[in-house]
Coordinates of C-alpha atoms in Angstrom, one line a residue:
X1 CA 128.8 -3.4 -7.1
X2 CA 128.3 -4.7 -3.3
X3 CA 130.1 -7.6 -2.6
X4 CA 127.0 -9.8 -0.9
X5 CA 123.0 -9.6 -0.2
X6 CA 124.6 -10.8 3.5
X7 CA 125.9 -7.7 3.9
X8 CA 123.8 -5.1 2.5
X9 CA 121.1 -6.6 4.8
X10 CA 122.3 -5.4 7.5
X11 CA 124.7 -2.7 6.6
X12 CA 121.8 -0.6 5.7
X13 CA 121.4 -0.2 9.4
X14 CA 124.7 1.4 9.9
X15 CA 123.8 3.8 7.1
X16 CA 120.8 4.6 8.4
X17 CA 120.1 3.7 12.3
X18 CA 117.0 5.2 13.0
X19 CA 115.3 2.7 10.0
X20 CA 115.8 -0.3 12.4
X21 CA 113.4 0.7 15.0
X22 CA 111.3 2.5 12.5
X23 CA 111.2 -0.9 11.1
X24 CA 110.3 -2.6 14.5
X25 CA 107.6 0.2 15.6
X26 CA 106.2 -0.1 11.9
X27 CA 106.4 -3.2 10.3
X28 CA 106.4 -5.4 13.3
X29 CA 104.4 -3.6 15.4
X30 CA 106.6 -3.5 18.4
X31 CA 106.2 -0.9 20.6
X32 CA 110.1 0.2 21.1
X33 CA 110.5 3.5 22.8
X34 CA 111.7 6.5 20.6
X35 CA 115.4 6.4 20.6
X36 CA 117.2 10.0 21.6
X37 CA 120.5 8.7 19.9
X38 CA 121.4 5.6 18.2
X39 CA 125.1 4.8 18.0
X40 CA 127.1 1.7 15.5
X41 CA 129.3 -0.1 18.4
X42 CA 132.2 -3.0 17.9
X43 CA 130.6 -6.2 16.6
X44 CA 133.6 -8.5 17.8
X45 CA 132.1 -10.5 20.6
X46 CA 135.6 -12.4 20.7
X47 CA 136.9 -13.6 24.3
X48 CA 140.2 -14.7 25.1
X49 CA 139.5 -17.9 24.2
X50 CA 140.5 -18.5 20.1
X51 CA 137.2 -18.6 19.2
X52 CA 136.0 -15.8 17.2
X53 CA 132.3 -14.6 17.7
X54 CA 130.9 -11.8 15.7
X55 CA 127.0 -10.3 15.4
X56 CA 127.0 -8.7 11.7
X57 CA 125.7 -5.5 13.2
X58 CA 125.3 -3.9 16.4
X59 CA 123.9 -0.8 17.5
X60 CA 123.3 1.3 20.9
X61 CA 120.1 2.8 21.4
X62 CA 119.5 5.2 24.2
X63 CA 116.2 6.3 25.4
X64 CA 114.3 8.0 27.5
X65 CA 114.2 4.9 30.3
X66 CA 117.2 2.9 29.2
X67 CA 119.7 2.1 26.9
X68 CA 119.1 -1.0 24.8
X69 CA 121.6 -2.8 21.8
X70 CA 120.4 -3.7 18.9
X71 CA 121.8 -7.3 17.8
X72 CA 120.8 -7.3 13.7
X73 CA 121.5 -10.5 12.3
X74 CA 121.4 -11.1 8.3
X75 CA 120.4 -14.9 7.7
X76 CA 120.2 -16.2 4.1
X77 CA 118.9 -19.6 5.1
X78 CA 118.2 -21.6 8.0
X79 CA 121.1 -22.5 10.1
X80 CA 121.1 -24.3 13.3
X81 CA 124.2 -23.3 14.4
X82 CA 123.6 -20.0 13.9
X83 CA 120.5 -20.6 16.3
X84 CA 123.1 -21.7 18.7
X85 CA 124.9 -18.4 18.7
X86 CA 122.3 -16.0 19.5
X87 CA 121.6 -17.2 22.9
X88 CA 125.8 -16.6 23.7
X89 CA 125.5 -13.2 22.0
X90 CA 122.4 -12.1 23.8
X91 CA 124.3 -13.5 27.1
X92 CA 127.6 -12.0 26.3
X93 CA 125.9 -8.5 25.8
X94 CA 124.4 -8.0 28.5
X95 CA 126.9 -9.0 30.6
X96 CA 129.4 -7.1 29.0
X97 CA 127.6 -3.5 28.9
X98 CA 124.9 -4.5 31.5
X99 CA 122.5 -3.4 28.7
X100 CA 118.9 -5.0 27.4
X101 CA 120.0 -6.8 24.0
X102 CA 117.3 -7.4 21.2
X103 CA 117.6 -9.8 18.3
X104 CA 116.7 -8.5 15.1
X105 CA 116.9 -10.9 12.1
X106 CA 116.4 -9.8 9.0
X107 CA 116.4 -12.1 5.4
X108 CA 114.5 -12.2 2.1
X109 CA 113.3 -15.7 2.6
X110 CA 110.0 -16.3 4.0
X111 CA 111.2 -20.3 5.3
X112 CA 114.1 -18.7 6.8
X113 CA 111.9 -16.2 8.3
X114 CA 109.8 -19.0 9.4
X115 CA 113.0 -21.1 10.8
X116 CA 114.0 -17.8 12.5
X117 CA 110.8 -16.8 14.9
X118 CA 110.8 -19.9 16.5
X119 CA 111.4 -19.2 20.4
X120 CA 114.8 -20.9 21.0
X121 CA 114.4 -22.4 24.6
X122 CA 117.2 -24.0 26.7
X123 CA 116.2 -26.2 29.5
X124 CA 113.6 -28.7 29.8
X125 CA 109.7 -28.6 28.9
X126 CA 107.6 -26.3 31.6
X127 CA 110.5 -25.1 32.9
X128 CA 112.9 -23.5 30.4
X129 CA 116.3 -21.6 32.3
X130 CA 116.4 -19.1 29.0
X131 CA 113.8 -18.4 25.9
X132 CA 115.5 -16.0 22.6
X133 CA 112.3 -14.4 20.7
X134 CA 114.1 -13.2 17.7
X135 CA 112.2 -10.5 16.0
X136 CA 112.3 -11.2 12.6
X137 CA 112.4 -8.6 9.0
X138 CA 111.1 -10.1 5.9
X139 CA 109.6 -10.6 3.1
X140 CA 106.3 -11.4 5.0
X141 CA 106.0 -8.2 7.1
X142 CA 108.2 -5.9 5.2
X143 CA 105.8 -3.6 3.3
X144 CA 106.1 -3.6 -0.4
X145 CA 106.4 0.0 -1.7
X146 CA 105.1 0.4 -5.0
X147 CA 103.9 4.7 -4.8
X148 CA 106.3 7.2 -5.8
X149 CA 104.7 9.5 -3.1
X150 CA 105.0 6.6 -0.5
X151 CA 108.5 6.0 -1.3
X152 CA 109.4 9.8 -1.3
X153 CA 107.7 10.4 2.3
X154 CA 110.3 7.9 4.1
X155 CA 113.2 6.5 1.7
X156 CA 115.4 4.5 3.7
X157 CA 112.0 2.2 4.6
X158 CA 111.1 2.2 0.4
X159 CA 114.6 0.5 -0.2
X160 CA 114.2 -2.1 2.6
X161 CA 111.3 -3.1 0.8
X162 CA 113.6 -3.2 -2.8
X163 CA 116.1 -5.3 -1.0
X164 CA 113.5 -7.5 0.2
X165 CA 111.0 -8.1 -2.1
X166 CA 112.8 -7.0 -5.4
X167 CA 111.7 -9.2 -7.6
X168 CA 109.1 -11.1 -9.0
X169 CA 105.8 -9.2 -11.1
X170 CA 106.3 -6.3 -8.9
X171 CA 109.8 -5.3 -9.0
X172 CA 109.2 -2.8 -11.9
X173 CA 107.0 -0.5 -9.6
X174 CA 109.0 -1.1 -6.0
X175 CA 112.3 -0.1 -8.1
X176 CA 110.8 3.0 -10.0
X177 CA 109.6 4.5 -6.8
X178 CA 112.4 3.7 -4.8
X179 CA 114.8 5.0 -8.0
X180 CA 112.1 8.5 -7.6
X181 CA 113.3 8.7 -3.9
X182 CA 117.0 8.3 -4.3
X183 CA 116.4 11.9 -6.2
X184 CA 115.5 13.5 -3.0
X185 CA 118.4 12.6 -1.0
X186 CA 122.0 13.9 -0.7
X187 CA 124.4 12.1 -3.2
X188 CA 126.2 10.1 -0.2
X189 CA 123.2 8.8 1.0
X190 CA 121.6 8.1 -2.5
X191 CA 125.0 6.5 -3.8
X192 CA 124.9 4.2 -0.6
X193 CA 121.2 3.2 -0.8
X194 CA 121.1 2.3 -4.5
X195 CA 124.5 -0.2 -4.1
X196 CA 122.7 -1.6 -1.5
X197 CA 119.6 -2.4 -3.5
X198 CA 121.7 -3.4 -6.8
X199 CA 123.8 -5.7 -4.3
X200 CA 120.2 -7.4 -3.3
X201 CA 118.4 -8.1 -6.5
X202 CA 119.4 -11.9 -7.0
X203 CA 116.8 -11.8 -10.6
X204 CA 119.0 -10.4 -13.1
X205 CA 116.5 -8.7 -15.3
X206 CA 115.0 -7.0 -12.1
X207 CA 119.4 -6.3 -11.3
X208 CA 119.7 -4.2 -15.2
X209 CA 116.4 -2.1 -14.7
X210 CA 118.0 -1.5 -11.2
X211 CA 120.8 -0.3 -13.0
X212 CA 119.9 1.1 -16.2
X213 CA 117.8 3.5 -13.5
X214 CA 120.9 4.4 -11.8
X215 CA 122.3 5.7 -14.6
X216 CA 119.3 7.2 -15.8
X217 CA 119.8 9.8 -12.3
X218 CA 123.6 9.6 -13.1
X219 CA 124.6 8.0 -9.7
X220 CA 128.2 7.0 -8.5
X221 CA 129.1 3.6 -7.8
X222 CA 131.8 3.9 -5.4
X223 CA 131.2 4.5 -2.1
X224 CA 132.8 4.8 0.9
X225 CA 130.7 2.8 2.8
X226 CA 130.0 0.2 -0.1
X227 CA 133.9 -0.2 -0.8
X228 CA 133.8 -1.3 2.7
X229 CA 131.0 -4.0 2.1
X230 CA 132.5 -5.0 -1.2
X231 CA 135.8 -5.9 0.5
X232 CA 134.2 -7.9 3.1
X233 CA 131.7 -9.6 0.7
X234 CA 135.0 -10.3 -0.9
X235 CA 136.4 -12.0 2.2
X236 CA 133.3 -14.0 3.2
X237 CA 132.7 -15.6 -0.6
X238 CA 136.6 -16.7 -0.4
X239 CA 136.2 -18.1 2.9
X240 CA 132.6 -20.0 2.3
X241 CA 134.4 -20.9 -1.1
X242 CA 137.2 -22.8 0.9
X243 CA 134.6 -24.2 3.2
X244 CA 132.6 -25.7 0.3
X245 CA 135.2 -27.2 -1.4
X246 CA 136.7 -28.9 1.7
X247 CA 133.1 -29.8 2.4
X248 CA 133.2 -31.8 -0.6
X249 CA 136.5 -32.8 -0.2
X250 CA 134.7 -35.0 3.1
X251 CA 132.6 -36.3 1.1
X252 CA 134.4 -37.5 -2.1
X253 CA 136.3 -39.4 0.6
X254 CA 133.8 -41.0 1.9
X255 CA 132.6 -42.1 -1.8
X256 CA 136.2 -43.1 -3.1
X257 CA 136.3 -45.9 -0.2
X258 CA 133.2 -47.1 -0.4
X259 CA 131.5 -45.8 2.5
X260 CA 127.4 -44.9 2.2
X261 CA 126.6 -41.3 3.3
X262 CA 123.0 -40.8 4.8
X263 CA 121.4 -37.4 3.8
X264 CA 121.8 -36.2 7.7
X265 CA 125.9 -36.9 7.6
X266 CA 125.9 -34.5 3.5
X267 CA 123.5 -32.3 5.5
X268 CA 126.0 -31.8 8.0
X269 CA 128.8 -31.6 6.0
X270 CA 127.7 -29.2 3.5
X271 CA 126.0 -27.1 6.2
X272 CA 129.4 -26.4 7.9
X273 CA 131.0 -23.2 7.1
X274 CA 134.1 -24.0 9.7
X275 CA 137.5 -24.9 8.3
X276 CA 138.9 -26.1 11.1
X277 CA 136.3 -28.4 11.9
X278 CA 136.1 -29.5 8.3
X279 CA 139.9 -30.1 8.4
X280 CA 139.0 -33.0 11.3
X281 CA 136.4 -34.6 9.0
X282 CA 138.9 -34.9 6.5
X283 CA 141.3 -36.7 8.2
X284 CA 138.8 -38.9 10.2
X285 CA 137.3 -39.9 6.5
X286 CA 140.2 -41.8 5.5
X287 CA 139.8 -44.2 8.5
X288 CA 136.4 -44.6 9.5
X289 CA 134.4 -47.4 8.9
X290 CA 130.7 -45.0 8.7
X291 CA 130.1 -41.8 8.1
X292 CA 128.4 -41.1 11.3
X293 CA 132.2 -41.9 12.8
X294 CA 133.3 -38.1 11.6
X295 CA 130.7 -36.3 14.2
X296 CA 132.7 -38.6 17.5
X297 CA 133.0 -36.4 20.2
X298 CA 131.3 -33.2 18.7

């Protein structure tokens, strides 16, 4: 199936452009103009210098006044790094393409949904030299689609609302009527769609009626599209694999010569997905005399 809930999340929006600002007019309420053509574009925001920067999706929309891009970013849960990158993508953007960027995060996690509205402001109280308003998708604001007829009348919207709110007491209905709309569709589009939902459903009893549905309609697995997520689920679940273990690696250090770790230092440790910085902590725990000692000069 789909490699990762990370990537469905916001590859549905490749699949289907037109559901993002239907999602922003509709769910959030945000009065975005009525796009005459919405286009994928390069999400490597990569400069010269050897640090790589990539949005997980990023699309052109061209209207009647201007052309805005569409920065969708799929957070699982709260990172404050990740905060710390939206303001350089935003700024990178629109210097780049001399475009209006918007921020669109989407996750199933109402805390992280939470963590994820807050303004992020840069510059000091009263007088703030840049403000990020992330708009935000999720379980919260996302409709739940339970009607068959709902479902039918606008699909792509009925399975954001499986792969945000599939599970729990009403999973049953919002899978049944999103299964019922998958029928109306062209096979690409319905193969696509239901990988993206199966690849969403973390309860697993809620994953096998997802499934044993699927094959009720006789629906295809493979996917162009979802062969493409798999691969790169593949490649992010090795690398945050590496990351964790290295993580740990840190702090086993730490343990084996004796020195206390304060829940901010593990927070820190464990929250870090980089290799390379992790590769430094490593080293630095076999000679310093606190834990605090591994963060010098960051």
């Amino acid at each position: 199936m789909v490699g990762t809930t990370h990537e469905s999340l916001h590859r549905i929006f490749q699949k289907d452009p037109g559901l993002l600002t239907k999602a922003l007019q509709k769910v959030l309420g945000v009065e975005f103009p009525e796009p005459r053509e919405i286009a994928a574009m390069n999400v490597d925001l990569t400069e010269i210098e050897p640090v790589e920067r990539r949005v997980d999706t990023l699309l052109r929309a061209e209207t009647e006044e201007k052309t805005y891009l569409l920065v969708v970013e799929s957070q699982g849960k709260t990172d404050d790094r990740k905060r710390g990158s939206w303001p350089y993508y935003l700024a990178y953007l629109h210097e780049k393409y001399r475009c209006e960027p918007v921020l669109i995060v989407i996750t199933q996690s109402s805390a992280t949904a939470k963590w994820a509205s807050r303004p992020i402001q840069l510059g000091f109280p009263g007088w703030e030299s840049l403000i990020v308003r992330p708009l935000v998708l999720g379980p919260d604001n996302v409709p739940v689609i339970e009607d068959e007829g709902e479902a039918v009348a606008d699909p792509s919207l009925a399975v954001l609302s499986a792969m945000t709110h599939g599970k729990g007491r009403n999973a049953a209905a919002i899978l049944e009527s999103v299964a019922a709309a998958l029928k109306t569709l062209d096979s690409d589009s319905a193969a696509a769609f239901a990988q993206f939902v199966d690849s969403c459903l973390a309860d697993s009893r809620a994953k096998q009626m997802w499934r044993d549905l699927m094959t009720d309609i006789q629906y295809f697995w493979r996917h162009p599209l979802a062969e493409q997520v798999r691969e790169e689920g593949r490649e992010e679940g090795r690398e945050e694999g590496r990351a964790e273990a290295k993580a740990e690696t840190v702090l086993q250090i730490l343990e084996w010569r004796g020195i206390p770790v304060s829940l901010s230092v593990r927070e820190r440790v464990t929250a870090c997905t980089e290799l390379g910085r992790l590769e430094v902590w490593a080293r630095r725990a076999l000679q310093v005399a606190d834990a605090a000692e591994l963060f010098v000069g960051e």
